PDB file of C-alpha atoms in Angstrom:
ATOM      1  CA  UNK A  85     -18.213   9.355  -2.789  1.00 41.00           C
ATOM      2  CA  UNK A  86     -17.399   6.353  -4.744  1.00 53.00           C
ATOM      3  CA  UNK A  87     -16.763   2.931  -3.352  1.00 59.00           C
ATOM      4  CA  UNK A  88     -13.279   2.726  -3.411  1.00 59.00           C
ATOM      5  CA  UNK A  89     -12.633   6.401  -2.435  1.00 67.00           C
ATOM      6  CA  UNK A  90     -15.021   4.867   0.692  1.00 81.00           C
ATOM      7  CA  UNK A  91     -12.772   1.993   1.813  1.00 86.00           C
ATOM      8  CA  UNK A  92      -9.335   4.226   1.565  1.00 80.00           C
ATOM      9  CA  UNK A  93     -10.777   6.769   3.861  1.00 85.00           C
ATOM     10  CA  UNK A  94     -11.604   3.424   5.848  1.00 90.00           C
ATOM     11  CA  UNK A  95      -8.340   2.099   6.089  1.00 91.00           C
ATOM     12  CA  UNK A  96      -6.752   6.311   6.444  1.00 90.00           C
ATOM     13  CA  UNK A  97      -9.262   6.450   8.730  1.00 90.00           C
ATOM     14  CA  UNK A  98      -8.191   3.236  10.792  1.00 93.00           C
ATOM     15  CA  UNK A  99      -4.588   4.068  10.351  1.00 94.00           C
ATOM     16  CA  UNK A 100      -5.262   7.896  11.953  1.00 92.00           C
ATOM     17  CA  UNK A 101      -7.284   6.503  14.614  1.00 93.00           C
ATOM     18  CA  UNK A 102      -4.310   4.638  15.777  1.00 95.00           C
ATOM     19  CA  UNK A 103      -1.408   6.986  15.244  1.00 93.00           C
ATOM     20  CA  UNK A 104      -3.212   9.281  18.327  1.00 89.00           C
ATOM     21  CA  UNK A 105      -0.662  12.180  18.115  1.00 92.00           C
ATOM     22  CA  UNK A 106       2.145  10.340  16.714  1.00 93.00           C
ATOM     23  CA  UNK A 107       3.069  10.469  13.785  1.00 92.00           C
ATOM     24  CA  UNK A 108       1.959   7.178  12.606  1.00 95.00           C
ATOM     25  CA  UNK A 109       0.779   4.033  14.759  1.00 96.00           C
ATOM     26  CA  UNK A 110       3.189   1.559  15.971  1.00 96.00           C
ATOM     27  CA  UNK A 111       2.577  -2.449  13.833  1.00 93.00           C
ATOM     28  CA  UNK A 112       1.758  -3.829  17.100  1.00 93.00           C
ATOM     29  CA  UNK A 113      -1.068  -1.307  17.864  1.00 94.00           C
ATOM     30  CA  UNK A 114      -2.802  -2.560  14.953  1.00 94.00           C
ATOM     31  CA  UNK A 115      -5.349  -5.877  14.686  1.00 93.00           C
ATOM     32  CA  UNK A 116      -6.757  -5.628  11.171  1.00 90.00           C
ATOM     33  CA  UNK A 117      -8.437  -9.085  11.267  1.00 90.00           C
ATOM     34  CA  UNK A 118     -10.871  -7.745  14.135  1.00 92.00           C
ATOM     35  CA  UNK A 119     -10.563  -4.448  13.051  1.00 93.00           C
ATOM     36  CA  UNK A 120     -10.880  -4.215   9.393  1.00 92.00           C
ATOM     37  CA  UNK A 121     -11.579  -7.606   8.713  1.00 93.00           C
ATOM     38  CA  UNK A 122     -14.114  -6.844   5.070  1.00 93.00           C
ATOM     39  CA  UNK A 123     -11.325  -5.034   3.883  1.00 94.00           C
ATOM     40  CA  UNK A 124      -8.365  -8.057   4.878  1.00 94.00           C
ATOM     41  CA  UNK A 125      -8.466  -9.523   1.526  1.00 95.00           C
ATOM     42  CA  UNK A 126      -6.919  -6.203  -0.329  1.00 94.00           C
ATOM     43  CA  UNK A 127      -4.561  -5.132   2.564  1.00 95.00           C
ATOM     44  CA  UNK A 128      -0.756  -6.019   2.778  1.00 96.00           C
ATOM     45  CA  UNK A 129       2.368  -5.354   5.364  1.00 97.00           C
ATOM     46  CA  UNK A 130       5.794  -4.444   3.724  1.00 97.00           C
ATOM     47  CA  UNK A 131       8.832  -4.708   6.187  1.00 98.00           C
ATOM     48  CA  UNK A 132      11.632  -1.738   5.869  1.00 97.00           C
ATOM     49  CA  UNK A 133      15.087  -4.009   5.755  1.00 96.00           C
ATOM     50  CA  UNK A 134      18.174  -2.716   7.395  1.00 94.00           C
ATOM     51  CA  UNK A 135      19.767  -2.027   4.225  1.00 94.00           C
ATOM     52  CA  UNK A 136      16.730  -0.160   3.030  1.00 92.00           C
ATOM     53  CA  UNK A 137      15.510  -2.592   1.184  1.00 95.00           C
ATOM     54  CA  UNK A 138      11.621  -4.283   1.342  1.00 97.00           C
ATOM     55  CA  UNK A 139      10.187  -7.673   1.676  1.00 97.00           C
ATOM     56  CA  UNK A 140       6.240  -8.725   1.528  1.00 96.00           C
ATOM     57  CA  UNK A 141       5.100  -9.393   5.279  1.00 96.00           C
ATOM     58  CA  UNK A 142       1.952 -10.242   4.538  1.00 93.00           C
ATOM     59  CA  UNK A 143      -0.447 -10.265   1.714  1.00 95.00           C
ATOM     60  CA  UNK A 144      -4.670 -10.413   1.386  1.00 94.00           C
ATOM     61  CA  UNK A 145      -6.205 -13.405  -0.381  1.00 94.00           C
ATOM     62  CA  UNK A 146      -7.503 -11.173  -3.412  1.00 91.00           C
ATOM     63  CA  UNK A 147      -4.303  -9.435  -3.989  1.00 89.00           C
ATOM     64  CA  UNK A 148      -2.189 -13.230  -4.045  1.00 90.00           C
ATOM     65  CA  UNK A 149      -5.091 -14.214  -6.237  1.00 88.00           C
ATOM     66  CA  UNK A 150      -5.207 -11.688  -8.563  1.00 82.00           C
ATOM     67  CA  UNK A 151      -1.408 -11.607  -8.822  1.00 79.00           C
ATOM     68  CA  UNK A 152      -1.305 -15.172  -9.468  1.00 80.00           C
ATOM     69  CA  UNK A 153       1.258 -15.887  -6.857  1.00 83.00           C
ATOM     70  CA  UNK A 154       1.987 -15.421  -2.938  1.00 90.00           C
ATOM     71  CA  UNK A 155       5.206 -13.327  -2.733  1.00 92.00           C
ATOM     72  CA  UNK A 156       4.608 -13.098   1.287  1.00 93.00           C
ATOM     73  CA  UNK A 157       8.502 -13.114   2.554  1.00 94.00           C
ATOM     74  CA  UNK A 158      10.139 -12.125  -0.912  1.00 95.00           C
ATOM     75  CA  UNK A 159      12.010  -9.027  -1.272  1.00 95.00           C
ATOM     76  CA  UNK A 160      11.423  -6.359  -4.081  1.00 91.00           C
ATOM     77  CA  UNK A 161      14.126  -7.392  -5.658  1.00 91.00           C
ATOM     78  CA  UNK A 162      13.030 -10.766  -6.380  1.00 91.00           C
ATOM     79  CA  UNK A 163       9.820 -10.185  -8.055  1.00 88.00           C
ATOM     80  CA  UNK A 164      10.744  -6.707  -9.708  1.00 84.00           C
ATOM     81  CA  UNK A 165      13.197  -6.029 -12.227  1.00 83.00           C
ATOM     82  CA  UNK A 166      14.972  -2.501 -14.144  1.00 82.00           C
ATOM     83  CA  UNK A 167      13.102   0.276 -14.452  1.00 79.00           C
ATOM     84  CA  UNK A 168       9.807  -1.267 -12.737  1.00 78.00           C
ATOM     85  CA  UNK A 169      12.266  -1.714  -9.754  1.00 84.00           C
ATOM     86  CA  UNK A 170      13.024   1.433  -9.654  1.00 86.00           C
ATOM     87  CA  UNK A 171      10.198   2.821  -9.471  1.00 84.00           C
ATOM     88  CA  UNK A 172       8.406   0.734  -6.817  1.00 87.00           C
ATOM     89  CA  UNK A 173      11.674   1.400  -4.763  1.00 91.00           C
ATOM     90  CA  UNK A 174      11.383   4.876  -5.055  1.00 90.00           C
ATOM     91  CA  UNK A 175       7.618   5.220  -4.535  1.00 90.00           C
ATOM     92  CA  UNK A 176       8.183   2.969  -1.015  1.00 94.00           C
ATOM     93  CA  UNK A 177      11.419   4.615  -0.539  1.00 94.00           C
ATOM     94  CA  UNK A 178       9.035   8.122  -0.085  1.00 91.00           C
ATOM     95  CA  UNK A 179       6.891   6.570   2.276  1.00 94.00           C
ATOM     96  CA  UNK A 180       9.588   5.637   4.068  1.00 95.00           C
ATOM     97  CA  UNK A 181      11.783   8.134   4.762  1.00 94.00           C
ATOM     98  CA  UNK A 182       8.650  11.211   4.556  1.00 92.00           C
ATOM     99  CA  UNK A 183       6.884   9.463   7.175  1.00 92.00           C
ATOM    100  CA  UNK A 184       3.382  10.622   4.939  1.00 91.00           C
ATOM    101  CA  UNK A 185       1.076   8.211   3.432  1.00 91.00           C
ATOM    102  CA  UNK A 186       1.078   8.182  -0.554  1.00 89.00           C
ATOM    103  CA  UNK A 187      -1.975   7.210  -2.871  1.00 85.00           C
ATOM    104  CA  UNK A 188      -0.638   5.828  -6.585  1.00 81.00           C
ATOM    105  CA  UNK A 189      -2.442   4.548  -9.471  1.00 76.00           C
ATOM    106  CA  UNK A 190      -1.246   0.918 -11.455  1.00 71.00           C
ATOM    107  CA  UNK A 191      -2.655  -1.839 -13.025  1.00 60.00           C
ATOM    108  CA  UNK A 192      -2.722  -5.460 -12.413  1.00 52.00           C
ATOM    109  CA  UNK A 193       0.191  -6.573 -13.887  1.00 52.00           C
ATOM    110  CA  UNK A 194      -0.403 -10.218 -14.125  1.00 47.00           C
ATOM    111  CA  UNK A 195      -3.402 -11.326 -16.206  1.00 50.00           C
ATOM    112  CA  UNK A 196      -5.802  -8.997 -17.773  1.00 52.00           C
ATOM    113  CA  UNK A 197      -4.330  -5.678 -17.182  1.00 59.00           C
ATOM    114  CA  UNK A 198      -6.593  -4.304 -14.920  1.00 64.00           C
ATOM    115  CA  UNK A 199      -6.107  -0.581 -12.954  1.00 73.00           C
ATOM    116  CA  UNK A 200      -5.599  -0.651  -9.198  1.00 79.00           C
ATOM    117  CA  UNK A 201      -5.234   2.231  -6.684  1.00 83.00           C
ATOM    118  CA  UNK A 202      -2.444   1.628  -3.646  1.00 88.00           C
ATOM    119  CA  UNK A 203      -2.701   3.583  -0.310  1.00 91.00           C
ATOM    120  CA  UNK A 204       0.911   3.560   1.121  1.00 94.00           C
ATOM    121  CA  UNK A 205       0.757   4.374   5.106  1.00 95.00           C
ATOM    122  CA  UNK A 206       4.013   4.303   7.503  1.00 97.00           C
ATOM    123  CA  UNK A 207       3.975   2.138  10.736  1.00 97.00           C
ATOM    124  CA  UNK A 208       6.634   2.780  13.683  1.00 97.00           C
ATOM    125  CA  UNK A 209       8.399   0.238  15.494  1.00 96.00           C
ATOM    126  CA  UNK A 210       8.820   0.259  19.344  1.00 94.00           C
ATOM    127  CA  UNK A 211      11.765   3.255  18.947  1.00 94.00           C
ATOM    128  CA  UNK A 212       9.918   5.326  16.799  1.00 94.00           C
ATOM    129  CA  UNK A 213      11.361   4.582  13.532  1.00 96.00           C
ATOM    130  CA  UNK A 214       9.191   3.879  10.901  1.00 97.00           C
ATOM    131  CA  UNK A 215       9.903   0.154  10.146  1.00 97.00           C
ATOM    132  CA  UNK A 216       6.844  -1.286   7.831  1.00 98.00           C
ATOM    133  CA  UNK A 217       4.476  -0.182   5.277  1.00 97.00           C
ATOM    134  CA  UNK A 218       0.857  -0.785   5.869  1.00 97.00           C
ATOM    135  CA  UNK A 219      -1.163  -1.348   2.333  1.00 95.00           C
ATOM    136  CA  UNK A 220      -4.236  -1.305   1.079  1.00 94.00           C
ATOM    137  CA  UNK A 221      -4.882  -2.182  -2.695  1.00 91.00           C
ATOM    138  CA  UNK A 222      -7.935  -1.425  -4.241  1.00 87.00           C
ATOM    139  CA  UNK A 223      -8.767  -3.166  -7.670  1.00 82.00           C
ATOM    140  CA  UNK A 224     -10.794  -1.574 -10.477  1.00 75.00           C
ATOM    141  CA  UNK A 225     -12.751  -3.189 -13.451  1.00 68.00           C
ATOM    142  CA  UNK A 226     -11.384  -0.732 -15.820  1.00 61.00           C
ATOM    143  CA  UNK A 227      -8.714  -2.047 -18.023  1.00 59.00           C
ATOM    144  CA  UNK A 228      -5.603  -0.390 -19.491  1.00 54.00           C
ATOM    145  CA  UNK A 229      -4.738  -0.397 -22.716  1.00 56.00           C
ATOM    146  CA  UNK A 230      -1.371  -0.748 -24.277  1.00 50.00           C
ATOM    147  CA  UNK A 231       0.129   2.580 -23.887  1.00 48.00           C
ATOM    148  CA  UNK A 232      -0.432   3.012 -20.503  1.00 44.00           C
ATOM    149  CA  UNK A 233       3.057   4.373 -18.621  1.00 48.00           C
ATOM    150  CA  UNK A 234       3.601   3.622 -15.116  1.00 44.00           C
ATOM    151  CA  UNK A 235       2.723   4.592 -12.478  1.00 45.00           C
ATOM    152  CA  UNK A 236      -0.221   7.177 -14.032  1.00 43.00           C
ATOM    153  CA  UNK A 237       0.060   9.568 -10.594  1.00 48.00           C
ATOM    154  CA  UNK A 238       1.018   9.605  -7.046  1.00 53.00           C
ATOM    155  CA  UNK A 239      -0.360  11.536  -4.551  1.00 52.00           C
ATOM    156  CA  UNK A 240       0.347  12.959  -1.256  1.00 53.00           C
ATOM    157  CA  UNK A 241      -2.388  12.012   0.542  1.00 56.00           C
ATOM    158  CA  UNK A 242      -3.732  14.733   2.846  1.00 53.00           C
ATOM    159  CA  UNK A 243      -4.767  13.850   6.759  1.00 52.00           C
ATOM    160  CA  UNK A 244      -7.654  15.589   8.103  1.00 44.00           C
ATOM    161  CA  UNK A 245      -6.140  18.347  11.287  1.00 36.00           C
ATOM    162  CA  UNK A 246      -9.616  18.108  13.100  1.00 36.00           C
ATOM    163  CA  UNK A 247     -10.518  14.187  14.181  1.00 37.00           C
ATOM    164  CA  UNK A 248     -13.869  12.935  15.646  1.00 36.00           C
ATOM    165  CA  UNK A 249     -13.844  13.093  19.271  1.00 32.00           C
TER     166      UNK A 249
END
């Protein structure tokens, strides 16, 4: 197993372990810093708006520094534009309303052009609903050439029924 495929099934892992039977784990359950804390620095929160629309909570040092800007408490709309909007909306707008994590390939948009896997995973509020977007962002050193069309695949990604005891 390759290292990234290693630290998503770390972070699915994490997320599984705290959704117990539910089905995903409630924002407060969560404490990535003592948790997860090597993987902190590619990790990122996404708040579900009341009008459905989606604002940065929180974002890892390596992701701000790679994107060459902090966009912590800026909606979508703000940073995205057309098409590209679209997209992103969509792709969140699944995660959102299936409840079911979601695994898509990009690249680095600012700077070199470099491709990056995302691992989309729901979080519940204190009703039930699922209210945030937990992230996890793994960049690769592979770069992308000109004609690359985005995004290059999303995938459902597929929970394991039996969990250690």
């Amino acid at each position: 197993m390759s290292k990234n495929r290693d630290n998503w099934q770390r972070i699915l892992g994490y997320w599984d372990s705290k959704r117990g039977t539910a089905r995903a784990p409630r924002w407060r359950d969560l404490d990535p810093v003592l948790e997860i804390p090597r993987l902190l620095s590619r990790v990122f929160v996404v708040d579900i708006e009341s009008d459905g629309g989606f604002r940065f909570r929180l974002l890892g040092s390596e992701i701000v520094m790679r994107g060459n800007r902090n966009a912590t408490g800026r909606r979508f709309e703000s940073l995205y534009r057309d098409d590209f909007l679209a997209d992103v909306r969509q792709i969140y707008s699944e995660v959102a309303n299936s409840g079911e994590p979601r695994l898509f390939r990009d690249w680095a948009r600012a700077g070199d052009r470099r491709q990056s896997t995302t691992l989309l995973l729901p979080l519940l509020d204190d009703a039930g609903e699922i209210a945030r977007i937990l992230g996890f962002v793994e960049f690769s050193e592979e770069f992308v050439d000109d004609e690359f069309d985005w995004p290059v695949e999303i995938e459902r990604v597929e929970i394991a029924a039996e969990r250690a005891a």
